[in-house]
Amino acid sequence: MGYVMKVSIPRKTIYRLSVYHHCLGQLTPDAGGRISSDALARVAGVKPTQLRKDLAHFGHLGKRGLGYEVETLREKLAEVLGTSKLQPVILIGAGNLGSALLRYQGFAREGFEIVAAFDSDPEKRRKCNNGVVVYDLDELPRIIRETGARMAILSVPSEVAQQVTNTLVQSGIKAILNFAPIILQVPPNVMVNNVNLAVELENLSYFVQ
Amino acid sequence: MGYVMKVSIPRKTIYRLSVYHHCLGQLTPDAGGRISSDALARVAGVKPTQLRKDLAHFGHLGKRGLGYEVETLREKLAEVLGTSKLQPVILIGAGNLGSALLRYQGFAREGFEIVAAFDSDPEKRRKCNNGVVVYDLDELPRIIRETGARMAILSVPSEVAQQVTNTLVQSGIKAILNFAPIILQVPPNVMVNNVNLAVELENLSYFVQ
DNA sequence: CTGTGTGAAGGCTTTCACAGCC
DNA sequence: GGCTGTGAAAGCCTTCACACAG
């Protein structure tokens, strides 16, 4: 019944943890099933000391002189990130981008299952995309309750994004991956990650000049 | 014929510049066509002082006691970001995500035009998506030369991403928006922005626990 | 000897406090 | 009075240097 000191892990570290987790699959361990911080850091695109410091937040995961055991590390990372068990996710907005995300295999590979989709357009609801049923927005509270989903992917037009977000928050969603190019207003206990494709391109544009 | 001191602008500032640029469209100026740093910062999701510091890199853009003139600011930001003139962009990988990006209207709104797409699958090349012709990968060097494109969107499977990147770099591409979940190796004069959807979800997952 | 773990140093970004102009 | 511009301070993150374990 030990205390766990609540030392908050830097957000950037958490972000890189995901990257490390991915990269573990991309390289071959040595004979003992181990890998060095140098090797992993190279594929992850970071410095070895940073990798070690990041991992050190979660205990003595490596063995000095030997490196990190790949399987143990993979499990630990999944545990920390909360992807060791399948996470139910809902998707709102089955339009152009939304339906592509529904078919995207990368989510499933990392332990996420899109359990339901939503769209206001009856046309979009007709065909259930990739085996996922597309519901009306009215059904949001009910389905969230029934599936126990706490994460949502938001790919609706900007004009309705805030309004839909309010419903999501009221229904108990705790994390939103937002593709709409606006800053969502949410209570402090709800987390939002923004993916703004136009901003990413615009950013590159600066460096091309 | 004045010197322009090459003070390098922080990357994060450049990133936020894009956000400010977007946000300018989302709010109504005052009677004099002006807006305060407080108001703009609120929609952009940053602190007013940060906004002012960011903008201060590019001269005295605001008027004390009055704020920033919306139109002047918009033009200045577009100029700095290099989006004041239409930027040609190519897209490689017209699969699930790629074809959604081809149809995505957000790029055009910000001054980018996808001038050509590429895919190794002849099936994908049959239908020219959204008025954009899908070419074979063999055509990459020729089309890049002819269109003068310096930016590329990469939405191919991870397995071929590095190989395609090499071709892009050889053909003169200077910036890549990469959707493949691997770290691309490129020379220092080529810029890569990674968008890793699974990592974004995984990152949220941590905070939901 | 190899490669991890970590306090200390360094560098970068954000925030503060207030001077300066309209 | 209102709001921007900016040096100084604070905070955060990365990198270094090296102790330490296998």
CSV table of C-alpha atoms (C1' of nucleotides) in Angstrom, one decimal:
chain,number,residue,atom,x,y,z
A,1,MET,CA,0.0,0.0,0.0
A,2,GLY,CA,2.9,2.3,-0.8
A,3,TYR,CA,2.6,5.9,-1.7
A,4,VAL,CA,3.3,6.8,-5.2
A,5,MET,CA,4.9,10.3,-5.3
A,6,LYS,CA,3.0,12.3,-7.9
A,7,VAL,CA,5.9,13.7,-9.8
A,8,SER,CA,4.4,15.1,-13.0
A,9,ILE,CA,6.2,13.9,-16.1
A,10,PRO,CA,7.0,16.6,-18.7
A,11,ARG,CA,4.5,16.5,-21.5
A,12,LYS,CA,7.3,16.3,-24.1
A,13,THR,CA,8.6,13.2,-22.4
A,14,ILE,CA,5.2,11.6,-22.6
A,15,TYR,CA,5.1,12.5,-26.3
A,16,ARG,CA,8.5,10.9,-26.9
A,17,LEU,CA,7.5,7.8,-25.0
A,18,SER,CA,4.9,7.1,-27.8
A,19,VAL,CA,7.6,7.6,-30.3
A,20,TYR,CA,10.0,5.1,-28.5
A,21,HIS,CA,7.1,2.7,-28.3
A,22,HIS,CA,6.6,2.8,-32.1
A,23,CYS,CA,10.3,2.6,-32.8
A,24,LEU,CA,10.8,-0.6,-30.7
A,25,GLY,CA,9.0,-2.4,-33.4
A,26,GLN,CA,11.4,-1.1,-36.1
A,27,LEU,CA,14.7,-2.6,-35.0
A,28,THR,CA,16.2,-5.9,-34.2
A,29,PRO,CA,17.3,-6.6,-30.7
A,30,ASP,CA,20.7,-8.2,-30.0
A,31,ALA,CA,21.1,-11.9,-29.1
A,32,GLY,CA,19.9,-11.3,-25.5
A,33,GLY,CA,16.7,-9.5,-26.7
A,34,ARG,CA,18.2,-6.2,-25.7
A,35,ILE,CA,18.9,-2.9,-27.2
A,36,SER,CA,21.1,0.1,-26.3
A,37,SER,CA,19.9,3.7,-25.7
A,38,ASP,CA,22.1,4.7,-28.6
A,39,ALA,CA,20.4,2.4,-31.1
A,40,LEU,CA,16.9,3.2,-30.0
A,41,ALA,CA,17.6,7.0,-29.9
A,42,ARG,CA,18.9,6.9,-33.4
A,43,VAL,CA,15.7,5.6,-34.9
A,44,ALA,CA,13.6,7.8,-32.7
A,45,GLY,CA,15.5,10.8,-33.8
A,46,VAL,CA,16.7,12.0,-30.3
A,47,LYS,CA,19.9,12.1,-28.3
A,48,PRO,CA,20.8,9.0,-26.3
A,49,THR,CA,21.0,11.0,-23.0
A,50,GLN,CA,17.5,12.3,-23.6
A,51,LEU,CA,16.1,8.8,-24.1
A,52,ARG,CA,17.7,7.6,-20.9
A,53,LYS,CA,16.5,10.6,-18.9
A,54,ASP,CA,13.0,10.1,-20.3
A,55,LEU,CA,12.9,6.4,-19.3
A,56,ALA,CA,14.5,7.1,-15.9
A,57,HIS,CA,11.3,8.7,-14.8
A,58,PHE,CA,9.8,5.2,-14.6
A,59,GLY,CA,12.4,3.4,-12.7
A,60,HIS,CA,15.6,1.5,-13.5
A,61,LEU,CA,14.5,0.0,-16.8
A,62,GLY,CA,17.9,-0.7,-18.2
A,63,LYS,CA,20.9,-2.8,-17.2
A,64,ARG,CA,24.2,-1.0,-17.1
A,65,GLY,CA,26.6,-2.3,-19.7
A,66,LEU,CA,23.8,-4.2,-21.5
A,67,GLY,CA,21.0,-1.9,-22.5
A,68,TYR,CA,17.2,-2.3,-22.3
A,69,GLU,CA,15.3,-5.6,-22.7
A,70,VAL,CA,13.0,-4.9,-25.6
A,71,GLU,CA,9.9,-6.9,-24.5
A,72,THR,CA,10.0,-5.5,-20.9
A,73,LEU,CA,10.5,-2.0,-22.2
A,74,ARG,CA,7.6,-2.3,-24.7
A,75,GLU,CA,5.3,-3.6,-22.0
A,76,LYS,CA,6.3,-0.9,-19.5
A,77,LEU,CA,5.7,1.8,-22.1
A,78,ALA,CA,2.3,0.5,-23.0
A,79,GLU,CA,1.5,0.4,-19.3
A,80,VAL,CA,2.6,3.9,-18.7
A,81,LEU,CA,0.8,5.2,-21.8
A,82,GLY,CA,-2.4,3.3,-21.0
A,83,THR,CA,-2.5,1.3,-24.2
A,84,SER,CA,-1.9,-2.1,-22.7
A,85,LYS,CA,-5.6,-2.7,-22.8
A,86,LEU,CA,-7.7,-1.8,-25.8
A,87,GLN,CA,-9.0,1.8,-25.6
A,88,PRO,CA,-12.4,2.5,-27.0
A,89,VAL,CA,-12.5,5.7,-29.1
A,90,ILE,CA,-15.4,7.5,-30.8
A,91,LEU,CA,-15.2,9.6,-34.0
A,92,ILE,CA,-17.3,12.6,-34.7
A,93,GLY,CA,-17.6,13.8,-38.3
A,94,ALA,CA,-17.6,11.1,-41.0
A,95,GLY,CA,-16.8,13.5,-43.8
A,96,ASN,CA,-13.8,13.6,-46.0
A,97,LEU,CA,-11.1,13.3,-43.4
A,98,GLY,CA,-13.2,11.5,-40.8
A,99,SER,CA,-14.0,8.6,-43.0
A,100,ALA,CA,-10.3,8.3,-44.0
A,101,LEU,CA,-9.5,8.1,-40.2
A,102,LEU,CA,-12.2,5.5,-39.8
A,103,ARG,CA,-10.3,3.3,-42.3
A,104,TYR,CA,-6.9,4.2,-41.0
A,105,GLN,CA,-5.2,1.0,-39.7
A,106,GLY,CA,-2.6,2.8,-37.6
A,107,PHE,CA,-4.9,3.3,-34.6
A,108,ALA,CA,-5.8,-0.3,-34.2
A,109,ARG,CA,-2.1,-1.3,-34.4
A,110,GLU,CA,-1.5,0.9,-31.3
A,111,GLY,CA,-4.3,-0.5,-29.2
A,112,PHE,CA,-7.2,1.8,-30.1
A,113,GLU,CA,-10.6,0.8,-31.4
A,114,ILE,CA,-13.0,3.2,-33.0
A,115,VAL,CA,-16.2,1.8,-31.5
A,116,ALA,CA,-18.7,4.3,-33.0
A,117,ALA,CA,-18.9,7.2,-35.4
A,118,PHE,CA,-21.3,10.1,-35.7
A,119,ASP,CA,-22.4,12.5,-38.3
A,120,SER,CA,-25.3,14.9,-38.7
A,121,ASP,CA,-25.8,14.0,-42.4
A,122,PRO,CA,-28.2,11.1,-42.9
A,123,GLU,CA,-26.4,10.3,-46.1
A,124,LYS,CA,-23.1,9.6,-44.3
A,125,ARG,CA,-25.0,7.4,-41.8
A,126,ARG,CA,-26.3,5.0,-44.5
A,127,LYS,CA,-23.1,3.1,-45.2
A,128,CYS,CA,-21.4,1.9,-42.0
A,129,ASN,CA,-17.8,2.6,-42.7
A,130,ASN,CA,-15.3,-0.2,-42.2
A,131,GLY,CA,-17.7,-2.0,-40.0
A,132,VAL,CA,-18.2,1.0,-37.7
A,133,VAL,CA,-21.8,2.2,-37.4
A,134,VAL,CA,-22.3,5.9,-38.0
A,135,TYR,CA,-24.9,7.3,-35.6
A,136,ASP,CA,-26.8,10.6,-35.4
A,137,LEU,CA,-25.3,13.2,-33.1
A,138,ASP,CA,-28.4,12.8,-30.9
A,139,GLU,CA,-27.1,9.4,-29.9
A,140,LEU,CA,-23.8,10.8,-28.6
A,141,PRO,CA,-24.6,10.8,-24.9
A,142,ARG,CA,-26.1,7.3,-25.0
A,143,ILE,CA,-23.3,5.6,-27.0
A,144,ILE,CA,-20.6,7.3,-24.9
A,145,ARG,CA,-22.3,5.9,-21.8
A,146,GLU,CA,-22.7,2.4,-23.3
A,147,THR,CA,-19.2,2.1,-24.7
A,148,GLY,CA,-17.5,3.8,-21.8
A,149,ALA,CA,-15.4,5.7,-24.3
A,150,ARG,CA,-13.3,8.5,-22.8
A,151,MET,CA,-11.5,9.6,-25.9
A,152,ALA,CA,-12.9,11.2,-29.1
A,153,ILE,CA,-11.6,12.1,-32.5
A,154,LEU,CA,-13.1,15.3,-33.8
A,155,SER,CA,-13.2,15.8,-37.5
A,156,VAL,CA,-16.2,18.1,-38.0
A,157,PRO,CA,-16.3,21.6,-39.6
A,158,SER,CA,-14.9,24.4,-37.5
A,159,GLU,CA,-18.3,26.1,-37.3
A,160,VAL,CA,-19.8,23.3,-35.2
A,161,ALA,CA,-16.6,22.0,-33.4
A,162,GLN,CA,-17.1,24.0,-30.2
A,163,GLN,CA,-20.8,23.0,-29.9
A,164,VAL,CA,-20.0,19.3,-30.4
A,165,THR,CA,-17.2,19.6,-27.9
A,166,ASN,CA,-19.6,20.9,-25.3
A,167,THR,CA,-21.7,17.8,-25.8
A,168,LEU,CA,-18.7,15.5,-25.6
A,169,VAL,CA,-17.5,17.1,-22.4
A,170,GLN,CA,-20.9,16.9,-20.8
A,171,SER,CA,-21.1,13.2,-21.8
A,172,GLY,CA,-17.8,12.4,-20.0
A,173,ILE,CA,-15.2,12.5,-22.7
A,174,LYS,CA,-11.8,13.3,-21.2
A,175,ALA,CA,-9.5,13.6,-24.2
A,176,ILE,CA,-10.1,15.0,-27.7
A,177,LEU,CA,-8.0,14.7,-30.8
A,178,ASN,CA,-9.1,17.8,-32.7
A,179,PHE,CA,-8.7,18.2,-36.4
A,180,ALA,CA,-10.9,21.4,-36.6
A,181,PRO,CA,-8.7,24.4,-37.0
A,182,ILE,CA,-9.9,26.3,-33.9
A,183,ILE,CA,-8.9,26.3,-30.3
A,184,LEU,CA,-11.5,24.5,-28.3
A,185,GLN,CA,-12.6,25.8,-24.9
A,186,VAL,CA,-12.7,22.9,-22.4
A,187,PRO,CA,-12.6,22.5,-18.7
A,188,PRO,CA,-9.1,21.9,-17.2
A,189,ASN,CA,-9.7,18.2,-16.6
A,190,VAL,CA,-10.2,17.6,-20.4
A,191,MET,CA,-7.2,17.3,-22.6
A,192,VAL,CA,-7.1,18.4,-26.2
A,193,ASN,CA,-4.5,17.6,-28.8
A,194,ASN,CA,-4.7,19.7,-32.0
A,195,VAL,CA,-3.7,18.5,-35.4
A,196,ASN,CA,-3.9,21.4,-37.8
A,197,LEU,CA,-2.8,20.3,-41.2
A,198,ALA,CA,-2.8,23.7,-42.8
A,199,VAL,CA,-0.7,25.1,-40.0
A,200,GLU,CA,1.8,22.3,-40.5
A,201,LEU,CA,2.2,23.1,-44.2
A,202,GLU,CA,2.3,26.8,-43.5
A,203,ASN,CA,5.0,26.3,-41.0
A,204,LEU,CA,7.1,24.4,-43.6
A,205,SER,CA,6.5,27.1,-46.1
A,206,TYR,CA,8.5,29.5,-44.0
A,207,PHE,CA,11.6,27.4,-44.1
A,208,VAL,CA,11.4,26.9,-47.9
A,209,GLN,CA,11.8,30.5,-48.8
B,1,MET,CA,20.3,48.6,-49.6
B,2,GLY,CA,20.2,48.0,-45.8
B,3,TYR,CA,21.6,45.0,-44.1
B,4,VAL,CA,19.0,42.6,-42.6
B,5,MET,CA,20.5,41.1,-39.5
B,6,LYS,CA,19.8,37.4,-39.7
B,7,VAL,CA,18.3,36.8,-36.2
B,8,SER,CA,16.9,33.4,-36.3
B,9,ILE,CA,13.3,33.3,-35.2
B,10,PRO,CA,12.4,30.5,-32.7
B,11,ARG,CA,10.6,27.6,-34.4
B,12,LYS,CA,7.8,27.7,-31.9
B,13,THR,CA,7.2,31.4,-32.8
B,14,ILE,CA,6.9,30.5,-36.5
B,15,TYR,CA,4.5,27.8,-35.6
B,16,ARG,CA,2.3,30.2,-33.6
B,17,LEU,CA,2.5,32.7,-36.4
B,18,SER,CA,0.5,30.3,-38.5
B,19,VAL,CA,-2.1,30.0,-35.7
B,20,TYR,CA,-2.4,33.7,-35.4
B,21,HIS,CA,-2.8,34.0,-39.1
B,22,HIS,CA,-5.8,31.5,-39.0
B,23,CYS,CA,-7.3,33.2,-36.0
B,24,LEU,CA,-7.4,36.6,-37.7
B,25,GLY,CA,-10.2,35.3,-39.8
B,26,GLN,CA,-12.2,34.2,-36.8
B,27,LEU,CA,-12.9,37.5,-35.1
B,28,THR,CA,-14.4,40.8,-35.9
B,29,PRO,CA,-12.1,43.9,-35.7
B,30,ASP,CA,-13.2,47.0,-33.9
B,31,ALA,CA,-14.5,50.1,-35.7
B,32,GLY,CA,-11.0,51.1,-36.8
B,33,GLY,CA,-10.3,47.7,-38.3
B,34,ARG,CA,-8.0,46.9,-35.3
B,35,ILE,CA,-7.7,44.2,-32.7
B,36,SER,CA,-5.9,44.0,-29.4
B,37,SER,CA,-3.3,41.4,-28.4
B,38,ASP,CA,-5.6,40.3,-25.7
B,39,ALA,CA,-8.5,39.5,-28.0
B,40,LEU,CA,-6.3,37.7,-30.6
B,41,ALA,CA,-4.4,35.8,-27.9
B,42,ARG,CA,-7.6,34.5,-26.5
B,43,VAL,CA,-8.8,32.8,-29.7
B,44,ALA,CA,-5.3,31.6,-30.4
B,45,GLY,CA,-5.0,30.0,-27.0
B,46,VAL,CA,-1.9,31.8,-25.9
B,47,LYS,CA,-1.0,34.6,-23.4
B,48,PRO,CA,-1.1,38.2,-24.7
B,49,THR,CA,2.5,38.8,-23.8
B,50,GLN,CA,3.6,35.9,-25.8
B,51,LEU,CA,1.7,37.1,-28.8
B,52,ARG,CA,3.3,40.5,-28.5
B,53,LYS,CA,6.7,39.1,-28.2
B,54,ASP,CA,6.2,36.8,-31.2
B,55,LEU,CA,5.0,39.7,-33.3
B,56,ALA,CA,7.8,42.0,-32.1
B,57,HIS,CA,10.3,39.9,-34.0
B,58,PHE,CA,9.0,41.5,-37.2
B,59,GLY,CA,9.0,45.1,-36.3
B,60,HIS,CA,6.6,47.5,-34.6
B,61,LEU,CA,3.4,46.1,-36.0
B,62,GLY,CA,1.0,47.4,-33.4
B,63,LYS,CA,0.0,50.9,-32.2
B,64,ARG,CA,0.2,51.5,-28.5
B,65,GLY,CA,-3.2,52.1,-27.0
B,66,LEU,CA,-4.9,50.9,-30.1
B,67,GLY,CA,-3.8,47.4,-31.0
B,68,TYR,CA,-3.0,45.8,-34.4
B,69,GLU,CA,-4.6,46.7,-37.7
B,70,VAL,CA,-6.1,43.4,-38.9
B,71,GLU,CA,-5.4,43.7,-42.6
B,72,THR,CA,-1.8,44.9,-42.2
B,73,LEU,CA,-1.1,42.1,-39.8
B,74,ARG,CA,-2.6,39.5,-42.0
B,75,GLU,CA,-0.5,40.6,-44.9
B,76,LYS,CA,2.6,40.8,-42.8
B,77,LEU,CA,2.1,37.3,-41.5
B,78,ALA,CA,1.4,35.9,-45.0
B,79,GLU,CA,4.6,37.6,-46.2
B,80,VAL,CA,6.7,36.2,-43.4
B,81,LEU,CA,5.3,32.7,-43.7
B,82,GLY,CA,5.7,32.8,-47.5
B,83,THR,CA,2.1,32.1,-48.3
B,84,SER,CA,1.3,35.5,-49.9
B,85,LYS,CA,1.8,33.9,-53.2
B,86,LEU,CA,0.3,30.5,-54.1
B,87,GLN,CA,2.6,27.6,-53.2
B,88,PRO,CA,2.7,24.5,-55.4
B,89,VAL,CA,2.7,21.3,-53.4
B,90,ILE,CA,2.9,17.7,-54.5
B,91,LEU,CA,1.4,14.7,-52.7
B,92,ILE,CA,2.8,11.2,-52.7
B,93,GLY,CA,0.6,8.2,-51.8
B,94,ALA,CA,-3.0,8.5,-53.0
B,95,GLY,CA,-4.2,5.8,-50.6
B,96,ASN,CA,-6.7,6.1,-47.8
B,97,LEU,CA,-5.3,9.1,-46.1
B,98,GLY,CA,-3.7,10.6,-49.2
B,99,SER,CA,-6.9,10.8,-51.2
B,100,ALA,CA,-8.6,12.4,-48.2
B,101,LEU,CA,-5.9,15.0,-48.1
B,102,LEU,CA,-6.3,15.6,-51.9
B,103,ARG,CA,-9.9,16.5,-51.3
B,104,TYR,CA,-9.2,18.5,-48.1
B,105,GLN,CA,-10.1,22.2,-48.7
B,106,GLY,CA,-8.1,23.6,-45.8
B,107,PHE,CA,-4.9,23.7,-47.8
B,108,ALA,CA,-6.3,25.8,-50.7
B,109,ARG,CA,-7.7,28.2,-48.1
B,110,GLU,CA,-4.3,28.9,-46.8
B,111,GLY,CA,-2.6,29.4,-50.2
B,112,PHE,CA,-1.4,26.0,-51.1
B,113,GLU,CA,-2.2,24.2,-54.3
B,114,ILE,CA,-1.7,20.4,-54.7
B,115,VAL,CA,-0.5,20.4,-58.3
B,116,ALA,CA,0.1,16.7,-58.7
B,117,ALA,CA,-0.2,13.4,-56.9
B,118,PHE,CA,1.7,10.2,-57.2
B,119,ASP,CA,1.1,6.5,-56.5
B,120,SER,CA,2.7,3.3,-57.4
B,121,ASP,CA,-0.6,1.5,-57.8
B,122,PRO,CA,-2.0,1.8,-61.4
B,123,GLU,CA,-5.5,1.4,-59.9
B,124,LYS,CA,-5.1,4.7,-57.9
B,125,ARG,CA,-3.9,6.5,-61.0
B,126,ARG,CA,-7.0,5.8,-63.0
B,127,LYS,CA,-9.3,8.3,-61.3
B,128,CYS,CA,-7.8,11.7,-61.1
B,129,ASN,CA,-8.9,12.8,-57.6
B,130,ASN,CA,-10.5,16.2,-57.2
B,131,GLY,CA,-9.1,17.4,-60.5
B,132,VAL,CA,-5.5,16.4,-59.6
B,133,VAL,CA,-3.8,13.9,-61.9
B,134,VAL,CA,-2.2,10.9,-60.1
B,135,TYR,CA,1.1,10.0,-61.8
B,136,ASP,CA,3.4,7.1,-61.5
B,137,LEU,CA,6.4,7.5,-59.1
B,138,ASP,CA,8.7,7.4,-62.1
B,139,GLU,CA,7.4,10.8,-63.1
B,140,LEU,CA,8.4,12.4,-59.8
B,141,PRO,CA,11.6,14.1,-60.9
B,142,ARG,CA,10.1,15.4,-64.2
B,143,ILE,CA,6.9,16.8,-62.5
B,144,ILE,CA,8.8,18.4,-59.7
B,145,ARG,CA,11.0,20.1,-62.2
B,146,GLU,CA,8.1,21.3,-64.3
B,147,THR,CA,5.9,22.5,-61.5
B,148,GLY,CA,8.8,24.0,-59.5
B,149,ALA,CA,7.3,22.4,-56.3
B,150,ARG,CA,9.5,22.6,-53.3
B,151,MET,CA,7.1,21.2,-50.8
B,152,ALA,CA,5.7,17.6,-50.6
B,153,ILE,CA,3.1,15.8,-48.6
B,154,LEU,CA,4.1,12.2,-47.9
B,155,SER,CA,1.3,9.7,-47.2
B,156,VAL,CA,2.9,6.4,-48.2
B,157,PRO,CA,3.3,3.3,-46.2
B,158,SER,CA,6.3,3.4,-43.7
B,159,GLU,CA,8.1,0.7,-45.6
B,160,VAL,CA,8.7,2.9,-48.7
B,161,ALA,CA,8.7,6.3,-47.0
B,162,GLN,CA,12.5,6.6,-46.7
B,163,GLN,CA,13.1,5.5,-50.3
B,164,VAL,CA,10.5,7.9,-51.7
B,165,THR,CA,12.1,10.6,-49.5
B,166,ASN,CA,15.4,10.1,-51.1
B,167,THR,CA,13.9,10.6,-54.5
B,168,LEU,CA,12.2,13.7,-53.3
B,169,VAL,CA,15.4,15.2,-51.9
B,170,GLN,CA,17.3,14.4,-55.1
B,171,SER,CA,14.6,16.1,-57.1
B,172,GLY,CA,15.0,19.3,-55.1
B,173,ILE,CA,12.1,19.1,-52.6
B,174,LYS,CA,13.0,21.3,-49.6
B,175,ALA,CA,10.2,20.6,-47.1
B,176,ILE,CA,8.2,17.4,-46.4
B,177,LEU,CA,5.0,17.0,-44.4
B,178,ASN,CA,5.3,13.4,-43.3
B,179,PHE,CA,2.4,11.2,-42.3
B,180,ALA,CA,4.4,7.9,-42.2
B,181,PRO,CA,5.2,6.9,-38.7
B,182,ILE,CA,9.0,6.8,-39.0
B,183,ILE,CA,11.8,9.4,-38.7
B,184,LEU,CA,13.0,10.3,-42.1
B,185,GLN,CA,16.7,10.8,-42.7
B,186,VAL,CA,17.3,14.0,-44.7
B,187,PRO,CA,20.1,16.4,-45.3
B,188,PRO,CA,20.2,19.5,-43.0
B,189,ASN,CA,18.8,21.8,-45.7
B,190,VAL,CA,15.6,19.8,-46.0
B,191,MET,CA,12.9,20.4,-43.4
B,192,VAL,CA,10.5,17.6,-42.2
B,193,ASN,CA,7.3,18.1,-40.1
B,194,ASN,CA,5.9,14.8,-38.8
B,195,VAL,CA,2.2,14.2,-38.2
B,196,ASN,CA,1.9,10.9,-36.4
B,197,LEU,CA,-1.8,10.3,-35.7
B,198,ALA,CA,-1.3,7.2,-33.6
B,199,VAL,CA,1.2,9.0,-31.4
B,200,GLU,CA,-1.2,11.9,-30.9
B,201,LEU,CA,-3.9,9.4,-29.7
B,202,GLU,CA,-1.4,7.5,-27.6
B,203,ASN,CA,-0.3,10.7,-26.0
B,204,LEU,CA,-3.9,11.6,-25.0
B,205,SER,CA,-4.4,8.1,-23.7
B,206,TYR,CA,-1.8,8.8,-21.0
B,207,PHE,CA,-3.8,11.7,-19.6
B,208,VAL,CA,-7.1,9.8,-19.6
B,209,GLN,CA,-6.0,7.2,-17.1
C,1,DC,C1',35.2,-2.0,-20.6
C,2,DT,C1',30.4,-1.1,-21.9
C,3,DG,C1',26.4,1.4,-21.4
C,4,DT,C1',22.9,3.2,-17.9
C,5,DG,C1',21.5,6.7,-14.3
C,6,DT,C1',21.8,11.4,-12.6
C,7,DG,C1',23.2,15.9,-10.5
C,8,DA,C1',24.8,20.1,-12.5
C,9,DA,C1',25.3,23.3,-16.2
C,10,DG,C1',23.6,25.3,-20.1
C,11,DG,C1',20.2,27.0,-23.4
C,12,DC,C1',15.8,28.1,-24.8
C,13,DT,C1',10.9,29.9,-23.9
C,14,DT,C1',7.7,31.9,-21.3
C,15,DT,C1',6.1,35.2,-18.0
C,16,DC,C1',6.5,39.3,-15.4
C,17,DA,C1',6.8,44.2,-14.6
C,18,DC,C1',6.9,48.3,-16.3
C,19,DA,C1',8.5,51.9,-19.6
C,20,DG,C1',6.8,54.2,-23.7
C,21,DC,C1',3.5,55.9,-27.0
C,22,DC,C1',-1.1,56.9,-28.8
D,1,DG,C1',-6.4,55.6,-19.6
D,2,DG,C1',-5.4,51.8,-22.8
D,3,DC,C1',-2.4,48.8,-24.9
D,4,DT,C1',2.1,47.7,-27.1
D,5,DG,C1',7.2,46.8,-26.7
D,6,DT,C1',10.9,44.9,-24.0
D,7,DG,C1',14.7,44.0,-20.6
D,8,DA,C1',14.9,41.1,-16.6
D,9,DA,C1',13.5,37.0,-14.1
D,10,DA,C1',11.7,32.6,-13.8
D,11,DG,C1',10.7,28.2,-15.5
D,12,DC,C1',11.5,24.3,-18.3
D,13,DC,C1',14.0,21.2,-21.0
D,14,DT,C1',18.2,19.5,-22.9
D,15,DT,C1',22.9,18.3,-22.7
D,16,DC,C1',27.1,17.4,-20.4
D,17,DA,C1',30.2,14.9,-17.4
D,18,DC,C1',30.9,11.4,-14.8
D,19,DA,C1',29.7,8.0,-11.1
D,20,DC,C1',28.3,3.4,-11.0
D,21,DA,C1',26.7,-1.3,-12.1
D,22,DG,C1',27.1,-5.5,-14.9
